[in-house]
C-alpha positions as a Python dict, from the first residue, in 0.01 Angstrom:
ca = {
    (1, 'M'): (0, 0, 0),
    (2, 'P'): (-127, -287, 215),
    (3, 'D'): (-12, -307, 571),
    (4, 'D'): (183, -633, 525),
    (5, 'T'): (363, -511, 208),
    (6, 'R'): (463, -177, 392),
    (7, 'E'): (602, -379, 689),
    (8, 'D'): (807, -610, 453),
    (9, 'A'): (949, -295, 282),
    (10, 'E'): (1036, -145, 618),
    (11, 'D'): (1197, -473, 731),
    (12, 'S'): (1399, -478, 409),
    (13, 'A'): (1521, -132, 468),
    (14, 'Y'): (1703, -254, 777),
    (15, 'L'): (1877, -551, 616),
    (16, 'S'): (2252, -526, 560),
    (17, 'P'): (2337, -677, 218),
    (18, 'P'): (2705, -743, 315),
    (19, 'V'): (2605, -935, 623),
    (20, 'Q'): (2342, -1133, 418),
    (21, 'R'): (2611, -1223, 155),
    (22, 'A'): (2849, -1333, 434),
    (23, 'A'): (2578, -1551, 599),
    (24, 'R'): (2491, -1706, 259),
    (25, 'L'): (2853, -1787, 190),
    (26, 'L'): (2888, -1945, 533),
    (27, 'R'): (2578, -2155, 494),
    (28, 'H'): (2695, -2258, 137),
    (29, 'I'): (3036, -2377, 288),
    (30, 'A'): (2857, -2551, 566),
    (31, 'E'): (2646, -2745, 317),
    (32, 'G'): (2953, -2885, 145),
    (33, 'D'): (3083, -2626, -111),
    (34, 'R'): (3454, -2577, -27),
    (35, 'V'): (3472, -2293, -295),
    (36, 'T'): (3730, -2468, -508),
    (37, 'N'): (3571, -2317, -806),
    (38, 'M'): (3536, -1946, -744),
    (39, 'A'): (3340, -1856, -1057),
    (40, 'A'): (3083, -2144, -982),
    (41, 'T'): (3044, -2026, -617),
    (42, 'A'): (3009, -1666, -724),
    (43, 'R'): (2727, -1745, -970),
    (44, 'A'): (2554, -1967, -711),
    (45, 'L'): (2553, -1671, -457),
    (46, 'G'): (2473, -1413, -720),
    (47, 'I'): (2777, -1210, -655),
    (48, 'N'): (3111, -1121, -851),
    (49, 'R'): (3435, -1295, -780),
    (50, 'T'): (3594, -991, -627),
    (51, 'T'): (3315, -971, -362),
    (52, 'L'): (3355, -1350, -302),
    (53, 'L'): (3731, -1308, -246),
    (54, 'R'): (3681, -1027, -8),
    (55, 'L'): (3426, -1215, 194),
    (56, 'L'): (3657, -1527, 214),
    (57, 'T'): (3943, -1315, 328),
    (58, 'T'): (3737, -1146, 588),
    (59, 'L'): (3577, -1467, 722),
    (60, 'E'): (3917, -1642, 740),
    (61, 'A'): (4061, -1342, 936),
    (62, 'E'): (3775, -1367, 1187),
    (63, 'R'): (3829, -1757, 1199),
    (64, 'F'): (3476, -1824, 1079),
    (65, 'I'): (3629, -2030, 801),
    (66, 'E'): (3972, -2191, 764),
    (67, 'P'): (4164, -2318, 466),
    (68, 'V'): (4166, -2687, 385),
    (69, 'R'): (4519, -2815, 315),
    (70, 'P'): (4660, -3151, 268),
    (71, 'Q'): (4859, -3307, 541),
    (72, 'D'): (5193, -3213, 380),
    (73, 'G'): (5107, -2847, 406),
    (74, 'G'): (5041, -2793, 29),
    (75, 'P'): (4827, -2531, -135),
    (76, 'N'): (4486, -2440, -22),
    (77, 'Q'): (4216, -2685, -134),
    (78, 'G'): (3924, -2467, -49),
    (79, 'W'): (3760, -2359, 277),
    (80, 'R'): (3556, -2515, 568),
    (81, 'I'): (3379, -2372, 865),
    (82, 'G'): (3642, -2256, 1118),
    (83, 'L'): (3700, -2310, 1484),
    (84, 'G'): (3588, -1944, 1559),
    (85, 'L'): (3236, -2008, 1435),
    (86, 'I'): (3235, -2360, 1580),
    (87, 'G'): (3339, -2231, 1911),
    (88, 'M'): (3045, -1978, 1906),
    (89, 'A'): (2818, -2265, 1829),
    (90, 'A'): (2941, -2472, 2100),
    (91, 'Q'): (2872, -2186, 2346),
    (92, 'A'): (2524, -2167, 2203),
    (93, 'F'): (2495, -2541, 2269),
    (94, 'F'): (2537, -2470, 2633),
    (95, 'S'): (2211, -2311, 2664),
    (96, 'Q'): (2031, -2608, 2513),
    (97, 'D'): (1881, -2912, 2684),
    (98, 'L'): (2142, -3151, 2550),
    (99, 'V'): (2445, -2981, 2701),
    (100, 'Q'): (2274, -2863, 3021),
    (101, 'T'): (2168, -3220, 3073),
    (102, 'A'): (2513, -3376, 2987),
    (103, 'V'): (2754, -3162, 3175),
    (104, 'P'): (2691, -3288, 3537),
    (105, 'A'): (2697, -3645, 3415),
    (106, 'I'): (3010, -3607, 3213),
    (107, 'S'): (3179, -3430, 3502),
    (108, 'R'): (3106, -3729, 3725),
    (109, 'L'): (3226, -3960, 3464),
    (110, 'A'): (3559, -3804, 3433),
    (111, 'D'): (3616, -3812, 3805),
    (112, 'L'): (3484, -4167, 3842),
    (113, 'V'): (3720, -4318, 3583),
    (114, 'D'): (4010, -4068, 3618),
    (115, 'L'): (3999, -3995, 3244),
    (116, 'S'): (3906, -3694, 3031),
    (117, 'A'): (3540, -3714, 2918),
    (118, 'H'): (3379, -3536, 2622),
    (119, 'L'): (3044, -3485, 2449),
    (120, 'G'): (3030, -3470, 2072),
    (121, 'V'): (2777, -3418, 1799),
    (122, 'L'): (2780, -3518, 1437),
    (123, 'D'): (2809, -3248, 1174),
    (124, 'G'): (2820, -3399, 833),
    (125, 'M'): (3117, -3632, 823),
    (126, 'E'): (3277, -3480, 1121),
    (127, 'I'): (3234, -3507, 1507),
    (128, 'V'): (3237, -3168, 1681),
    (129, 'Y'): (3343, -3145, 2055),
    (130, 'V'): (3103, -2937, 2247),
    (131, 'V'): (3188, -3053, 2608),
    (132, 'R'): (3526, -3124, 2761),
    (133, 'R'): (3565, -3225, 3128),
    (134, 'T'): (3890, -3339, 3295),
    (135, 'P'): (3928, -3522, 3632),
    (136, 'E'): (4037, -3322, 3931),
    (137, 'Q'): (4338, -3550, 4001),
    (138, 'G'): (4381, -3705, 3641),
    (139, 'R'): (4718, -3834, 3525),
    (140, 'Y'): (4626, -3775, 3165),
    (141, 'V'): (4431, -3453, 3066),
    (142, 'S'): (4310, -3432, 2701),
    (143, 'N'): (4434, -3136, 2528),
    (144, 'I'): (4142, -3142, 2277),
    (145, 'R'): (3940, -2816, 2263),
    (146, 'V'): (3561, -2744, 2257),
    (147, 'G'): (3490, -2680, 1888),
    (148, 'S'): (3753, -2933, 1762),
    (149, 'R'): (3653, -3148, 1475),
    (150, 'L'): (3762, -3507, 1402),
    (151, 'P'): (3670, -3737, 1108),
    (152, 'A'): (3358, -3926, 1220),
    (153, 'H'): (3465, -4253, 1047),
    (154, 'A'): (3784, -4249, 1250),
    (155, 'A'): (3691, -4115, 1589),
    (156, 'V'): (3502, -4324, 1846),
    (157, 'M'): (3232, -4072, 1912),
    (158, 'G'): (3171, -4040, 1533),
    (159, 'R'): (3166, -4426, 1492),
    (160, 'I'): (2921, -4492, 1757),
    (161, 'I'): (2674, -4225, 1623),
    (162, 'L'): (2712, -4365, 1264),
    (163, 'A'): (2663, -4713, 1398),
    (164, 'N'): (2313, -4616, 1525),
    (165, 'L'): (2202, -4436, 1219),
    (166, 'P'): (2016, -4619, 930),
    (167, 'E'): (2269, -4786, 704),
    (168, 'E'): (2120, -4613, 403),
    (169, 'R'): (2194, -4287, 561),
    (170, 'V'): (2546, -4367, 632),
    (171, 'R'): (2594, -4494, 277),
    (172, 'A'): (2446, -4167, 135),
    (173, 'L'): (2665, -3959, 369),
    (174, 'F'): (2987, -4111, 244),
    (175, 'A'): (2892, -4181, -105),
    (176, 'G'): (3184, -4103, -341),
    (177, 'V'): (3389, -3961, -55),
    (178, 'A'): (3744, -4074, 17),
    (179, 'L'): (3800, -4188, 376),
    (180, 'P'): (4138, -4058, 488),
    (181, 'A'): (4337, -4277, 720),
    (182, 'S'): (4455, -4146, 1060),
    (183, 'T'): (4638, -4472, 1146),
    (184, 'E'): (4665, -4816, 985),
    (185, 'H'): (4353, -4906, 1176),
    (186, 'T'): (4125, -4652, 1022),
    (187, 'P'): (3858, -4793, 785),
    (188, 'V'): (3929, -4652, 426),
    (189, 'T'): (3654, -4821, 228),
    (190, 'M'): (3275, -4845, 291),
    (191, 'A'): (3310, -5228, 327),
    (192, 'Q'): (3566, -5166, 614),
    (193, 'L'): (3365, -4888, 763),
    (194, 'N'): (3038, -5102, 765),
    (195, 'A'): (3221, -5390, 931),
    (196, 'R'): (3357, -5172, 1202),
    (197, 'L'): (3020, -5000, 1263),
    (198, 'A'): (2856, -5348, 1280),
    (199, 'E'): (3096, -5436, 1556),
    (200, 'D'): (3032, -5109, 1741),
    (201, 'R'): (2657, -5159, 1702),
    (202, 'A'): (2673, -5507, 1841),
    (203, 'E'): (2864, -5411, 2149),
    (204, 'G'): (2688, -5074, 2209),
    (205, 'L'): (3030, -4918, 2257),
    (206, 'A'): (3308, -4791, 2012),
    (207, 'W'): (3665, -4877, 2128),
    (208, 'S'): (3995, -4751, 2020),
    (209, 'D'): (4336, -4862, 2125),
    (210, 'G'): (4563, -4640, 1931),
    (211, 'F'): (4329, -4655, 1643),
    (212, 'F'): (4310, -4268, 1601),
    (213, 'E'): (4636, -4169, 1792),
    (214, 'A'): (4917, -4396, 1884),
    (215, 'G'): (4936, -4452, 2264),
    (216, 'I'): (4595, -4307, 2334),
    (217, 'S'): (4282, -4530, 2407),
    (218, 'S'): (3918, -4420, 2416),
    (219, 'V'): (3562, -4563, 2428),
    (220, 'A'): (3233, -4399, 2330),
    (221, 'A'): (2863, -4463, 2368),
    (222, 'A'): (2568, -4313, 2192),
    (223, 'I'): (2311, -4067, 2332),
    (224, 'F'): (1953, -4078, 2213),
    (225, 'D'): (1668, -3835, 2220),
    (226, 'A'): (1304, -3900, 2284),
    (227, 'S'): (1247, -4022, 1927),
    (228, 'G'): (1528, -4280, 1961),
    (229, 'A'): (1761, -4090, 1725),
    (230, 'P'): (2132, -4082, 1811),
    (231, 'V'): (2189, -3707, 1874),
    (232, 'A'): (2532, -3712, 2033),
    (233, 'A'): (2797, -3936, 2205),
    (234, 'V'): (3002, -3936, 2519),
    (235, 'N'): (3359, -4075, 2544),
    (236, 'V'): (3651, -4099, 2772),
    (237, 'S'): (4010, -4101, 2656),
    (238, 'G'): (4352, -4140, 2808),
    (239, 'Q'): (4689, -4313, 2783),
    (240, 'T'): (4654, -4672, 2671),
    (241, 'A'): (4816, -4788, 3002),
    (242, 'A'): (4516, -4635, 3186),
    (243, 'F'): (4288, -4887, 3025),
    (244, 'D'): (4501, -5195, 3102),
    (245, 'G'): (4336, -5509, 3239),
    (246, 'P'): (4005, -5670, 3167),
    (247, 'A'): (3842, -5547, 3498),
    (248, 'R'): (3960, -5184, 3437),
    (249, 'R'): (3823, -5188, 3071),
    (250, 'E'): (3494, -5336, 3187),
    (251, 'R'): (3459, -5075, 3459),
    (252, 'I'): (3537, -4798, 3207),
    (253, 'G'): (3304, -4936, 2944),
    (254, 'R'): (3023, -4979, 3188),
    (255, 'A'): (3059, -4623, 3330),
    (256, 'V'): (3055, -4469, 2979),
    (257, 'R'): (2749, -4672, 2873),
    (258, 'D'): (2558, -4591, 3206),
    (259, 'T'): (2651, -4213, 3157),
    (260, 'A'): (2515, -4219, 2796),
    (261, 'E'): (2206, -4382, 2914),
    (262, 'E'): (2146, -4148, 3206),
    (263, 'I'): (2170, -3852, 2967),
    (264, 'S'): (1941, -4018, 2708),
    (265, 'R'): (1679, -4087, 2968),
    (266, 'R'): (1687, -3735, 3083),
    (267, 'L'): (1633, -3621, 2718),
    (268, 'G'): (1313, -3837, 2713),
    (269, 'W'): (1457, -4172, 2564),
    (270, 'A'): (1269, -4468, 2678),
    (271, 'G'): (1487, -4744, 2512),
    (272, 'P'): (1575, -5072, 2684),
    (273, 'A'): (1771, -5065, 2997),
    (274, 'H'): (2097, -5253, 3016),
    (275, 'P'): (2103, -5547, 3259),
    (276, 'Y'): (2341, -5367, 3496),
    (277, 'N'): (2156, -5039, 3509),
    (278, 'S'): (1983, -5116, 3826),
    (279, 'R'): (2329, -5050, 3985),
    (280, 'R'): (2406, -4684, 4020),
    (281, 'L'): (2742, -4533, 3874),
    (282, 'E'): (2858, -4464, 4225),
    (283, 'V'): (2909, -4828, 4307),
    (284, 'L'): (3173, -4841, 4037),
    (285, 'A'): (3388, -4581, 4212),
}
């Protein structure tokens, strides 16, 4: 037997088929199959329905997946990746350049504007929170957790990332997909979403004043990598009263945009500087 063939056989002997099946199922769900048709998913994975059911039950118990239910608490409508797995991924992000670079800047931002600050990344049609920092003396502290997921079309970090993606990619991402409303301000058609994204793109910031949650305001800016692609977003959020007044809003928006640009430049982005960026963030304090 050739050496490479012998090595492959030895490697295969150490593989665990149950673990492989679980990994393939997780990947399948992450790619969009919510397992609403057990027979079809079992065929796609090459396993029987009993094995599939056992895998689903075990992965749900470990919080690697979670059931998808309508807001009225009706019957299970399939599964999606759960907070347990997302939380592990978020911890893994911490060892990567993006989060290592972003954390100090986001911590300063939270203290600077006295609001909770976050870093989020796009995962399909959802925004995933990977960093959360709160001000030391803040009056409002966000209760959102690392690993939380929000619909990208409704949340400001999702909107500002989508606004900086090619329009054809956004259309493909949401093709044939219903856009659920969080509030009456949520875009629920592609025409409405495109109009909102055009406004966000023009300003370079995505604002929300009770658009996602009544009484809560937020603003987000995109973070770009060396290629110019939007890889993440930073936002601040707090009670709407904390955003009152044109001067206060301008100060918050400028700080968020400066923070996003600082992180982007540390990631190698060489895009155009904003006119006010010759002034350091500290002068806004």
